[in-house]
Short mmCIF file of C-alpha atoms in Angstrom, two decimals:
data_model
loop_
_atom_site.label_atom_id
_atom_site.label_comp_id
_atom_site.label_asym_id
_atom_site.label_seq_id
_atom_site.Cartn_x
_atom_site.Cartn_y
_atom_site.Cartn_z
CA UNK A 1 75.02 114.11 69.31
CA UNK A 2 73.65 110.50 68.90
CA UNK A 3 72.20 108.99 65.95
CA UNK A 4 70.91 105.70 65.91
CA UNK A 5 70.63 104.05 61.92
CA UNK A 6 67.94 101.95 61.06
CA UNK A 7 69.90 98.76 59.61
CA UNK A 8 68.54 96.14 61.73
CA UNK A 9 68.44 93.40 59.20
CA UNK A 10 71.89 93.34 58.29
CA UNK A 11 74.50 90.76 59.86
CA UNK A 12 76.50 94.16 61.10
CA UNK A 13 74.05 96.48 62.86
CA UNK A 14 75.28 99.93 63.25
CA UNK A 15 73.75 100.73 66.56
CA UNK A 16 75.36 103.70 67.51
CA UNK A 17 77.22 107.19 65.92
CA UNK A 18 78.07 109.37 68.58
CA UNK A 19 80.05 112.49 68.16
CA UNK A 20 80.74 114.93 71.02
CA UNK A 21 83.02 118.34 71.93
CA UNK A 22 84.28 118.01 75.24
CA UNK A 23 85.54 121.16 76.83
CA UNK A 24 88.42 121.52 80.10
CA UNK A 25 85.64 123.18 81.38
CA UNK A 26 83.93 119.32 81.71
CA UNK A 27 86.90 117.64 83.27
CA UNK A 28 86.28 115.57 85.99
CA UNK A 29 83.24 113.82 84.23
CA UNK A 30 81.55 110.89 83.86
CA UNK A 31 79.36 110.97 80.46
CA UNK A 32 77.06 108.27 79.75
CA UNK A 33 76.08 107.59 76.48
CA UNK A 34 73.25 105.15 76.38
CA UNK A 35 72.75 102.64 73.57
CA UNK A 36 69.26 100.36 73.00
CA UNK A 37 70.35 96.83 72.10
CA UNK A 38 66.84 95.86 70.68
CA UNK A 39 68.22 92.07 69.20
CA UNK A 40 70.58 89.11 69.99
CA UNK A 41 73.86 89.45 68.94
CA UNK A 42 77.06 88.04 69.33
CA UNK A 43 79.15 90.60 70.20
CA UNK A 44 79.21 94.16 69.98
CA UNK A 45 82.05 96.50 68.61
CA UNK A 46 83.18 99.84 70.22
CA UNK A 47 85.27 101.99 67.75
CA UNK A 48 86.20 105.07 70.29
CA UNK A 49 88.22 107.57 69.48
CA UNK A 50 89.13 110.84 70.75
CA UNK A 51 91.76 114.20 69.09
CA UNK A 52 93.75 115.66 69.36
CA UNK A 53 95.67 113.39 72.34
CA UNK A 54 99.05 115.87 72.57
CA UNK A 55 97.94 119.34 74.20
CA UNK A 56 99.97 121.37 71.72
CA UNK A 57 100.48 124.75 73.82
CA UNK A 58 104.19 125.31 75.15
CA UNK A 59 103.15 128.42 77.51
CA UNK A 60 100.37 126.87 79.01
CA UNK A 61 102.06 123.20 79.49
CA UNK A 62 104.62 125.52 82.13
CA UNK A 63 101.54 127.35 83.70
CA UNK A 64 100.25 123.56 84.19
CA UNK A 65 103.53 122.06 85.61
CA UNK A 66 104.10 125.31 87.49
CA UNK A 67 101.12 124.51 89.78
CA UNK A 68 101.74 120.55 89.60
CA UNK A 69 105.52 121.26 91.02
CA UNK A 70 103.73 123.75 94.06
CA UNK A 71 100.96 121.01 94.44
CA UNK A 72 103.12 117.89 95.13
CA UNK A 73 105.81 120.49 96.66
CA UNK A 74 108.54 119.24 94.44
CA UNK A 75 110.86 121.76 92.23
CA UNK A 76 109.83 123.01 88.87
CA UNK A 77 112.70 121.34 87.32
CA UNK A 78 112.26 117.76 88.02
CA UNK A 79 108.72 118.25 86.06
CA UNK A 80 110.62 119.82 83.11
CA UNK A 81 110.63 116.78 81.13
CA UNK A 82 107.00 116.38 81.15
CA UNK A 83 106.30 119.83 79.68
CA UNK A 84 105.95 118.76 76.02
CA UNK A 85 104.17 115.19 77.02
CA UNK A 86 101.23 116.96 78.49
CA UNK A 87 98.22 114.52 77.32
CA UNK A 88 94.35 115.06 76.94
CA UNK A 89 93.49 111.50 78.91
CA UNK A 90 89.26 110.38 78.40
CA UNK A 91 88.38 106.63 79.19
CA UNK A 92 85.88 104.69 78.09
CA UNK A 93 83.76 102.05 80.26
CA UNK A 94 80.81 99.90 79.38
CA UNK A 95 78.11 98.53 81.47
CA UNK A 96 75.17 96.29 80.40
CA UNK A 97 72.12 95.69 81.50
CA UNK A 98 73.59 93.36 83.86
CA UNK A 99 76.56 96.14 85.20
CA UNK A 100 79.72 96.93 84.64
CA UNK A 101 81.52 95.32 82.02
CA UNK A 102 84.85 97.09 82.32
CA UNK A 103 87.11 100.13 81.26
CA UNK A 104 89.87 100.56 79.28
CA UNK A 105 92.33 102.86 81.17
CA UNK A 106 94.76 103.19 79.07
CA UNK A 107 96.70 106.15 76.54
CA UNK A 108 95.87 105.03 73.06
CA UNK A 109 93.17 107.56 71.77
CA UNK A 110 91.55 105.73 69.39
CA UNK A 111 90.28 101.61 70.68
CA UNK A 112 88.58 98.74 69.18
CA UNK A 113 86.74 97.34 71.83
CA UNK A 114 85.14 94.08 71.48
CA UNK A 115 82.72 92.10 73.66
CA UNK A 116 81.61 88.86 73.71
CA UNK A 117 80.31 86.02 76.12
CA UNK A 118 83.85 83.96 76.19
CA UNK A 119 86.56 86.67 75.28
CA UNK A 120 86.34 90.42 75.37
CA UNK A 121 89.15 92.79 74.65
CA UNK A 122 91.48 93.20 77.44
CA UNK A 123 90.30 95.34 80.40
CA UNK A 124 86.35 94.04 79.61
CA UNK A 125 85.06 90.82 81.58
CA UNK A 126 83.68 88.16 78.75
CA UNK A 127 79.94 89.06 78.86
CA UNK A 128 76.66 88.35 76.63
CA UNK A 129 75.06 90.58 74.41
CA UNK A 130 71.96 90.51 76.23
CA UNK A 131 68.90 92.85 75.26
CA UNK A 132 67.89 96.15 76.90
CA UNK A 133 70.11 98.99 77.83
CA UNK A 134 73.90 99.59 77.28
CA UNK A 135 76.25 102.12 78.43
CA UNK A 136 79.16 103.37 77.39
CA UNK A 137 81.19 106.27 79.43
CA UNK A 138 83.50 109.05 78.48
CA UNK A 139 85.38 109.35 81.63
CA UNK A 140 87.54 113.19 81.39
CA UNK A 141 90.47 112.29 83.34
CA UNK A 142 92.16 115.29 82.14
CA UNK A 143 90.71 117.48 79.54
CA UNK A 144 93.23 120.70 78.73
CA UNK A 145 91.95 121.80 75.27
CA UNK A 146 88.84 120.96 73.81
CA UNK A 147 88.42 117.24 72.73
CA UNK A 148 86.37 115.58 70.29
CA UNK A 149 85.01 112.47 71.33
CA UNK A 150 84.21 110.26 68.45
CA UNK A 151 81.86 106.08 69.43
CA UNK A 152 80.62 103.69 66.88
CA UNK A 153 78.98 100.39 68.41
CA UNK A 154 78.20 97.64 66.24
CA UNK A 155 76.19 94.63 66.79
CA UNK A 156 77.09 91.27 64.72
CA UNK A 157 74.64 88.34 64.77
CA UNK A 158 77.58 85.44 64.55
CA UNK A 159 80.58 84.40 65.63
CA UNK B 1 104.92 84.54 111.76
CA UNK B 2 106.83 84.58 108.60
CA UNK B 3 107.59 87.44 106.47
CA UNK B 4 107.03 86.96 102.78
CA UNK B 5 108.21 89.78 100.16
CA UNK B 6 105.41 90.56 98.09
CA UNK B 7 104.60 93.28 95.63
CA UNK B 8 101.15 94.57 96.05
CA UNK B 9 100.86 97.60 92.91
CA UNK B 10 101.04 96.40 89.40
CA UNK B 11 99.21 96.98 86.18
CA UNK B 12 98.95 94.78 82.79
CA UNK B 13 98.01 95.14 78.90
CA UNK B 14 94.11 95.10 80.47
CA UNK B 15 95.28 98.83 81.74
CA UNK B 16 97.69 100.89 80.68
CA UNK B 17 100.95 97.95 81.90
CA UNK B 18 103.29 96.23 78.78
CA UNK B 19 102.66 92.87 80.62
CA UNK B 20 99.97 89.97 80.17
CA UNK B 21 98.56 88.67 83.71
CA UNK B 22 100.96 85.71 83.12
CA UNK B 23 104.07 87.56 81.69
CA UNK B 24 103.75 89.78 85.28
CA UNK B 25 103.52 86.87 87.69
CA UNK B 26 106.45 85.04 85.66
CA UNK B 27 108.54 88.64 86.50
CA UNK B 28 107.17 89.08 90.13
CA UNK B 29 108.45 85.28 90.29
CA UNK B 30 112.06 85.97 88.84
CA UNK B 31 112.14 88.79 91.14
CA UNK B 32 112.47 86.30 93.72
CA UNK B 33 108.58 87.57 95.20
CA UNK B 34 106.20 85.40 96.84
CA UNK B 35 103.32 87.21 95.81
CA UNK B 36 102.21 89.68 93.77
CA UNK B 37 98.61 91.96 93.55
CA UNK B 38 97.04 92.53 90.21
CA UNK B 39 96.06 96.05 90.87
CA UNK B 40 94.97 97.15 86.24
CA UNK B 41 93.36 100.56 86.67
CA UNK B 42 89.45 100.03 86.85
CA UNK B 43 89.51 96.82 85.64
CA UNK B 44 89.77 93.46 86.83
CA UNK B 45 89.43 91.35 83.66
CA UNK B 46 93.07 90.62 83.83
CA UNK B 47 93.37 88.92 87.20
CA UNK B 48 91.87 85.02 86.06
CA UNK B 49 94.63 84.94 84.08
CA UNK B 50 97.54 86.13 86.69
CA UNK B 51 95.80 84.00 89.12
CA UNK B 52 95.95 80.58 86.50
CA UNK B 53 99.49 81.60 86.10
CA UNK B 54 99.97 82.05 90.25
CA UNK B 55 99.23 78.11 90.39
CA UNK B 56 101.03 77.05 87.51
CA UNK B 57 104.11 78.88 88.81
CA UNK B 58 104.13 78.81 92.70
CA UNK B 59 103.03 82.89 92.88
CA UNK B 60 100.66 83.75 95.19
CA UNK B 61 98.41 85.88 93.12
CA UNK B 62 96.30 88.50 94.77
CA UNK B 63 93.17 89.94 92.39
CA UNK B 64 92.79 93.26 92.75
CA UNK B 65 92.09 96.69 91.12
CA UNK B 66 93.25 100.37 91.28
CA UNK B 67 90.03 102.63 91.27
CA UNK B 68 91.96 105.78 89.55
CA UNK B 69 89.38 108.16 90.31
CA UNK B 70 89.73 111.80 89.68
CA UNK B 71 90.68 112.71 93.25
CA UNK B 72 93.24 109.74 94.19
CA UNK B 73 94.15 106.41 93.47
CA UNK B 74 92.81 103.63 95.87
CA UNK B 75 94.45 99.83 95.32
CA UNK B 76 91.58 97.58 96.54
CA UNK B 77 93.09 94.00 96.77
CA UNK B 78 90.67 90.70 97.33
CA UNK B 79 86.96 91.33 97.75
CA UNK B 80 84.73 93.02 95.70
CA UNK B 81 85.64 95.67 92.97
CA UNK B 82 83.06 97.88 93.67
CA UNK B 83 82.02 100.73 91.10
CA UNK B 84 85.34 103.26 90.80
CA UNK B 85 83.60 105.86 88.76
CA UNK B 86 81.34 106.72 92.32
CA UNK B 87 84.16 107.32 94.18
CA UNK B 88 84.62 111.20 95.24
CA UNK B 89 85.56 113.16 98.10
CA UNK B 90 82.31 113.25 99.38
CA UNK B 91 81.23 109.33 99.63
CA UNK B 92 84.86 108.02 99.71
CA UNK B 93 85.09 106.42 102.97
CA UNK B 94 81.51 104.88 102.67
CA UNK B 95 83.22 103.62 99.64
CA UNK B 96 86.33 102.24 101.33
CA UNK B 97 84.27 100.86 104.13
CA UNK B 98 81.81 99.06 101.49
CA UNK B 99 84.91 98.04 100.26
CA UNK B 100 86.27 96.40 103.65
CA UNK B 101 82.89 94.88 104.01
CA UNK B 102 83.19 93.11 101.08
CA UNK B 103 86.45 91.71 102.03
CA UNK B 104 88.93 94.06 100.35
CA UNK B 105 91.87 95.62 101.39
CA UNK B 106 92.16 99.32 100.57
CA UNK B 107 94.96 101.30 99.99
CA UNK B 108 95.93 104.87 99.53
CA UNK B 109 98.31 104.54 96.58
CA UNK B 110 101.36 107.24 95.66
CA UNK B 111 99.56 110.01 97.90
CA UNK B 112 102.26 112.80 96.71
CA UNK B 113 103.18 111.82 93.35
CA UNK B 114 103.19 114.85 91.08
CA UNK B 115 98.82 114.89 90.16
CA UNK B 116 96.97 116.97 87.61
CA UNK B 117 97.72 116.96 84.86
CA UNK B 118 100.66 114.57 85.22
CA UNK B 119 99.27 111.51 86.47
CA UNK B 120 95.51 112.60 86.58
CA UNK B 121 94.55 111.98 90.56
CA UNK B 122 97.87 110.56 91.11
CA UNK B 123 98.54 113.37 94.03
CA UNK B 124 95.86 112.52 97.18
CA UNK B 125 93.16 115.29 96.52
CA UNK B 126 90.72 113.45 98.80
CA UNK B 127 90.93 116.54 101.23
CA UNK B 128 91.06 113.61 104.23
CA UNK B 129 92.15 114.47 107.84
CA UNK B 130 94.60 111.81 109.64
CA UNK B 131 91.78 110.32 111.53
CA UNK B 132 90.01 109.38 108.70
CA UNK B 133 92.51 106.99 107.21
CA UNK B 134 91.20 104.78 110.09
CA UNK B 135 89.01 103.09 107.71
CA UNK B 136 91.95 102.16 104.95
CA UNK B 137 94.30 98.78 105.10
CA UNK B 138 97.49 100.58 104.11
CA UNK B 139 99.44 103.61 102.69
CA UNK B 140 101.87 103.37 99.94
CA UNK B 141 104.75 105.37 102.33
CA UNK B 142 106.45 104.58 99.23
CA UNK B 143 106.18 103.84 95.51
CA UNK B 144 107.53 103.64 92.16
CA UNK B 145 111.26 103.06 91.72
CA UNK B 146 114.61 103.75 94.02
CA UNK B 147 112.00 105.02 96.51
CA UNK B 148 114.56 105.63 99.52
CA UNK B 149 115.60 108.53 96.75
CA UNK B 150 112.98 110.35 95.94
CA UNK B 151 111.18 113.64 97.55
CA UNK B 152 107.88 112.52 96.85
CA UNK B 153 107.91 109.37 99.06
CA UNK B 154 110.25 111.27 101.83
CA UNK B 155 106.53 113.15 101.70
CA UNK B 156 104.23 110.69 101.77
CA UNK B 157 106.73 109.02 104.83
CA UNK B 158 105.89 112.20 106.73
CA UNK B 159 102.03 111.43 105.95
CA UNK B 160 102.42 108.43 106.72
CA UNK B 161 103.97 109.37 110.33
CA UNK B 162 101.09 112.21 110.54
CA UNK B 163 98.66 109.34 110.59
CA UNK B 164 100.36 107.12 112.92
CA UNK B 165 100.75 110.47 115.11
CA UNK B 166 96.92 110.51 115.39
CA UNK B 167 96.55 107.28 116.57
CA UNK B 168 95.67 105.35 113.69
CA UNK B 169 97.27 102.38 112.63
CA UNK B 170 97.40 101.78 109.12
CA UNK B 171 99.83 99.07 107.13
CA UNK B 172 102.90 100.30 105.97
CA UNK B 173 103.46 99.56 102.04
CA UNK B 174 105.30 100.05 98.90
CA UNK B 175 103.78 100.34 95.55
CA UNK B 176 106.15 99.81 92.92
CA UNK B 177 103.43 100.77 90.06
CA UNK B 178 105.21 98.58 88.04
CA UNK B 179 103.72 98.84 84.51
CA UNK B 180 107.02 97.73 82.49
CA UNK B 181 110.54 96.91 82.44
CA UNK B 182 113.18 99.72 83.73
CA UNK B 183 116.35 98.29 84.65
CA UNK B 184 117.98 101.51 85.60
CA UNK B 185 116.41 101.86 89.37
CA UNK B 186 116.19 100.05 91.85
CA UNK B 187 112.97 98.53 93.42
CA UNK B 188 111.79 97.86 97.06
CA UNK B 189 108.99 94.84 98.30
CA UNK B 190 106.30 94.52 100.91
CA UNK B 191 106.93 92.26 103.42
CA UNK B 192 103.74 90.58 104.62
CA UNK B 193 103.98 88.76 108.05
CA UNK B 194 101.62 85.77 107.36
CA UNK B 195 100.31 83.77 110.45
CA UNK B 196 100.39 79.98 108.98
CA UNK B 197 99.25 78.76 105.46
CA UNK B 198 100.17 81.95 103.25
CA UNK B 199 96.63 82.34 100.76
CA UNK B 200 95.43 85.30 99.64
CA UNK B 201 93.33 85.64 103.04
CA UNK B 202 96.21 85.18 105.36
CA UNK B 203 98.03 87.77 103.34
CA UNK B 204 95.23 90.18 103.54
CA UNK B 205 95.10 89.64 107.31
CA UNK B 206 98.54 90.48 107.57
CA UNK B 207 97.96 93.55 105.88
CA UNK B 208 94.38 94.48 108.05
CA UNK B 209 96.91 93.63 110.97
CA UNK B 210 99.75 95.72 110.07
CA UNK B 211 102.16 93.22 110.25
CA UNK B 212 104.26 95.03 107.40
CA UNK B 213 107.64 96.25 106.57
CA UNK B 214 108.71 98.03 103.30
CA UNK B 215 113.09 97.78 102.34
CA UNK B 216 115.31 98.01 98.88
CA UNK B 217 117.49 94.85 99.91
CA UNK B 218 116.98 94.25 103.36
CA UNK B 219 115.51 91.36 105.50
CA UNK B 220 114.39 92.24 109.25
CA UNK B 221 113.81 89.66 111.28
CA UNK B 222 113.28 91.31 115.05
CA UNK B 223 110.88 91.22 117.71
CA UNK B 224 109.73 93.34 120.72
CA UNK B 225 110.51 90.86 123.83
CA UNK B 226 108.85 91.33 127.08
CA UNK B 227 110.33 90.47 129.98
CA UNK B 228 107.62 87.70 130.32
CA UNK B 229 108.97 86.16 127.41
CA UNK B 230 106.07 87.58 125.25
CA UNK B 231 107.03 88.11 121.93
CA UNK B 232 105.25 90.94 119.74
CA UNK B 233 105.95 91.06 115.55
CA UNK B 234 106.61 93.97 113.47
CA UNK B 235 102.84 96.12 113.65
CA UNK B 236 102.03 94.27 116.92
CA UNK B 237 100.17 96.00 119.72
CA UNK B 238 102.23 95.54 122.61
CA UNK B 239 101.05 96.62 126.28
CA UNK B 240 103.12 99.88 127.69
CA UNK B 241 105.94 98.80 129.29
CA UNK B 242 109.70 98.53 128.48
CA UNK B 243 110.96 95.89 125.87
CA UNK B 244 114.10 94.42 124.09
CA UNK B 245 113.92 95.02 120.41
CA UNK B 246 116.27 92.31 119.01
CA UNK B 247 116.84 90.47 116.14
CA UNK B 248 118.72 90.10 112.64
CA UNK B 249 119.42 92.45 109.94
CA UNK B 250 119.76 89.97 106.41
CA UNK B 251 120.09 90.00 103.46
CA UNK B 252 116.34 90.35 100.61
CA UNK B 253 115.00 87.07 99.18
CA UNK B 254 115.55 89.94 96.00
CA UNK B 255 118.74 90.54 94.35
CA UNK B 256 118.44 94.05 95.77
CA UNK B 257 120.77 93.97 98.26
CA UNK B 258 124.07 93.03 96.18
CA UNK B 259 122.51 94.49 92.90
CA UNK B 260 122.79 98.14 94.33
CA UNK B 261 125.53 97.55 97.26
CA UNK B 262 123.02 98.37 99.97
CA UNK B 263 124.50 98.58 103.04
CA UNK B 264 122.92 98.82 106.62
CA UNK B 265 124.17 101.44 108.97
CA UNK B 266 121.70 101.92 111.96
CA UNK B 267 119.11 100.19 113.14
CA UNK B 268 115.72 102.61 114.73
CA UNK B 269 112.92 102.11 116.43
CA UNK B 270 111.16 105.99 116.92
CA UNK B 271 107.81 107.74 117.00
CA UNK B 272 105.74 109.36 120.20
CA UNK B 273 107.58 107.14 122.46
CA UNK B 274 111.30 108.71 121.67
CA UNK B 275 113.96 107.12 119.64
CA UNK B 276 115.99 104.51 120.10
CA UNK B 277 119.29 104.06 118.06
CA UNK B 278 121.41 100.67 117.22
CA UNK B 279 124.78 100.94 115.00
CA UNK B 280 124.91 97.69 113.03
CA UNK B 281 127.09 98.58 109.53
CA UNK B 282 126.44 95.54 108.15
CA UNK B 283 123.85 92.88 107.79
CA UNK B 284 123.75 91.31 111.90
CA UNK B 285 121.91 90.70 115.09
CA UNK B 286 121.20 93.82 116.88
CA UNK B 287 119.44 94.27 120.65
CA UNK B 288 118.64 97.71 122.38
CA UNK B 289 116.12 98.40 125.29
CA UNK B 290 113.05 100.57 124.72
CA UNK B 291 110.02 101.94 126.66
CA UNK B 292 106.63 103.30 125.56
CA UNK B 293 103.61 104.20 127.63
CA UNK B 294 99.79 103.66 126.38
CA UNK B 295 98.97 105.59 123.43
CA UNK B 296 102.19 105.97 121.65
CA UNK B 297 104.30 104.34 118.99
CA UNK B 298 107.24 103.01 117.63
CA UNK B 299 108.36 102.51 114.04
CA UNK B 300 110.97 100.18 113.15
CA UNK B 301 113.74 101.94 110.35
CA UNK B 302 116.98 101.32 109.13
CA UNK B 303 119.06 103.52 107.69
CA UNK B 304 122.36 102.77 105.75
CA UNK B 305 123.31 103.46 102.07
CA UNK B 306 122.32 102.26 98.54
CA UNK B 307 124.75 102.61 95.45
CA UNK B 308 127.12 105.14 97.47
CA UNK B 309 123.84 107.52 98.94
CA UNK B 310 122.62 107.02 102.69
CA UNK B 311 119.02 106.54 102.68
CA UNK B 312 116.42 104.98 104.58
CA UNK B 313 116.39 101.45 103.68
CA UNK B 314 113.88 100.06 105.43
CA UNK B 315 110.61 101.31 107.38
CA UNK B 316 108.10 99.64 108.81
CA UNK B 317 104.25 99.54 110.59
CA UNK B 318 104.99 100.63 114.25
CA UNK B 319 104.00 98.98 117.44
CA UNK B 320 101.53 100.94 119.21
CA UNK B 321 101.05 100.30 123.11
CA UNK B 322 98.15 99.74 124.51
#
């Protein structure tokens, strides 16, 4: 669910809420979640977050790495030790109008993204805030309880 | 033709690595590497900076990105980075060939690592027959760390082979995946046999030639000889005929070699045309006479030990006669 606040005269502009319930079911994904950038800024803000990160279920982590081990045709046992690390894993990449900006791949569930034309946060190319349509995507690398997916973008007029 | 180690698989703080770009070049450098690849998962905002650091530091510095799709993980070195997130099963060799048309190298990285929901696409789930890896640069036949050791890469060897068996000839290459520091295992490199001025094209033409060897410690410098004189490198595509496979078994530009006691035991050169077998036990010349007809190959191994284990030490692209 999307909500977009009407705040477009303040030096931070709230541009996007988005909350979402991802399910394993929707593994495999790519989600776009479009936002309107209707004004010049100087950077936008992504505040993405996503819970619960561990997947907290002893019996099913074995079923998982039972069927990993038969997969890759390697033993049970040297798997073992990733039986209470099993992760929930969603990404989040941006495009603007222009194309894609970049992703951040990494296993920290909850980022501060940052954009701007001459430094972005690591794993985004530096790129201006131009008007028009944005993009940001959920991507459900792995997805083994039901997730909730949590994106903020703000707008700021200066530097 | 000059062999130059490189490592062609690594990823920094813009993915999930501990590195900067410039903290990863100065480390490929202290490993005694002459190049490295920038390979961040779907991104490539980190390689301006690796490449800066490249020329500061005298590292070649390859930009490049893993797309870590759902279904596999492709390194795409040079070119363009095309979109990952359109990569599937069903479009991924147009992919790979837009890819190659842009310029790019494209590898199949880790193909039997341990996948869902381990390392998320991490096992190859592109449901690809040998043929098909026609259109691809080169196949991590190994990856991560102490690779002669581990079951995964003795399967993704066999792949590797499997491919070669159906005719296509596709680099041989490691993939250390190197995201941080682990000083407990040993690594290999990717020797890239670089015609002239080594730049990030000549490297990548090494690579769309074949002219590739992977090893944990060990130098091979050897040659297919004709009795014409010819001379054929390592991935060369020799007519049928018989041949003297000589040369010198030496010691890595790396610290490998006397880090981990490696010691080389037999020199091989097998595939569809038979095997051929040279004791060396120790690092020196070797010579042996083989013969292949049209159609079939040979891949260059060694086998010896590392830290007390035997092991295969060193494998290469094969020769296949024409």
């Amino acid at each position: 669910m999307s909500k977009i606040p009407n705040n477009a005269n303040e030096e931070f502009v709230t541009l996007l809420l988005h909350e979402q319930k991802i399910l394993p079911s929707e593994v495999n994904r790519h989600i776009a979640i479009p936002i309107r950038v209707s004004q010049e800024y100087a950077w936008l803000v992504f505040k993405y977050e996503y819970q619960p990160k561990i997947f907290d279920d002893p019996i099913a982590s074995m079923e998982y790495i039972r069927k990993c081990a038969e997969e890759s045709s390697v033993s049970v046992e040297s798997l073992m030790h990733e039986a209470n690390a099993l992760k929930n894993h969603l990404t989040l990449s941006i495009d603007s109008p222009d194309g894609w900006v970049g992703t951040a791949h990494r296993h920290n569930n909850k980022l501060e993204i940052v954009i701007n034309s001459q430094r972005s946060t690591e794993g985004f190319l530096p790129t201006p805030i131009t008007m028009g349509k944005w993009i940001a995507t959920v991507s459900t690398h792995c997805v083994l309880s039901p997730v909730n997916v949590k994106l903020k973008v703000v707008g700021c007029k200066s530097l | 033709m000059i062999f130059y180690p490189f490592e062609l698989h690594t990823h920094t703080i813009h993915s999930d690595g501990s590195y900067e770009p410039e903290k990863m070049v100065e480390l490929a450098k202290r490993a005694g590497l002459f190049g490295v690849a920038i390979t961040d998962h779907n991104t490539v905002s980190g390689n301006r900076d690796a490449m800066e650091a490249g020329q500061r530091l005298g590292v070649l510095v390859i930009p490049g990105i893993e797309w870590t799709t759902f279904y596999g993980h492709l390194t795409v070195l040079g070119g363009s980075a095309g979109n990952w997130r359109d990569v599937n099963p069903q479009n991924v060799l147009k992919k790979v060939k837009e890819a190659r048309l842009s310029g790019a190298c494209v590898g199949v990285a880790h193909p039997c690592r341990p996948g869902y929901p381990i390392c998320t696409g991490g096992y190859d789930c592109w449901g690809l027959k040998p043929k098909d890896y026609a259109i691809f640069t080169h196949y991590e036949a190994w990856s991560y760390l102490s690779p002669a050791l581990k079951i995964t890469n003795d399967h993704a060897s066999d792949k590797y082979l499997e491919i070669c068996r159906a005719g296509v000839k596709i680099a041989c290459a490691y993939g250390r995946d190197w995201h941080k520091g682990v000083h407990q295992e040993c690594n290999a490199v990717t020797y890239l046999g670089i015609d002239g001025d080594p730049n990030i094209r000549s490297s990548l033409n090494a690579i769309i030639k074949g002219h590739t060897y992977i090893s944990t410690g060990i130098r091979l410098e050897a040659w297919l000889n004709s009795a014409k004189g010819v001379y054929y490198d390592i991935g060369a595509t020799p007519n049928d005929g018989e041949y003297e496979f000589a040369g010198m078994v030496a010691r890595s530009a790396d610290k490998v070699s006397q880090k981990y006691a490696v010691k080389p035991q037999v020199v091989e050169l097998s595939g569809t045309a038979g095997t051929y077998r040279c004791e060396v036990n120790g690092f020196k010349h070797f010579s042996m006479t083989v013969k292949a007809s049209k159609g079939e190959f040979l891949q260059p191994r060694i086998y010896g030990e590392i830290s007390g284990r035997n092991a295969l030490l060193l494998q290469g692209t094969p020769f296949f006669f024409k």
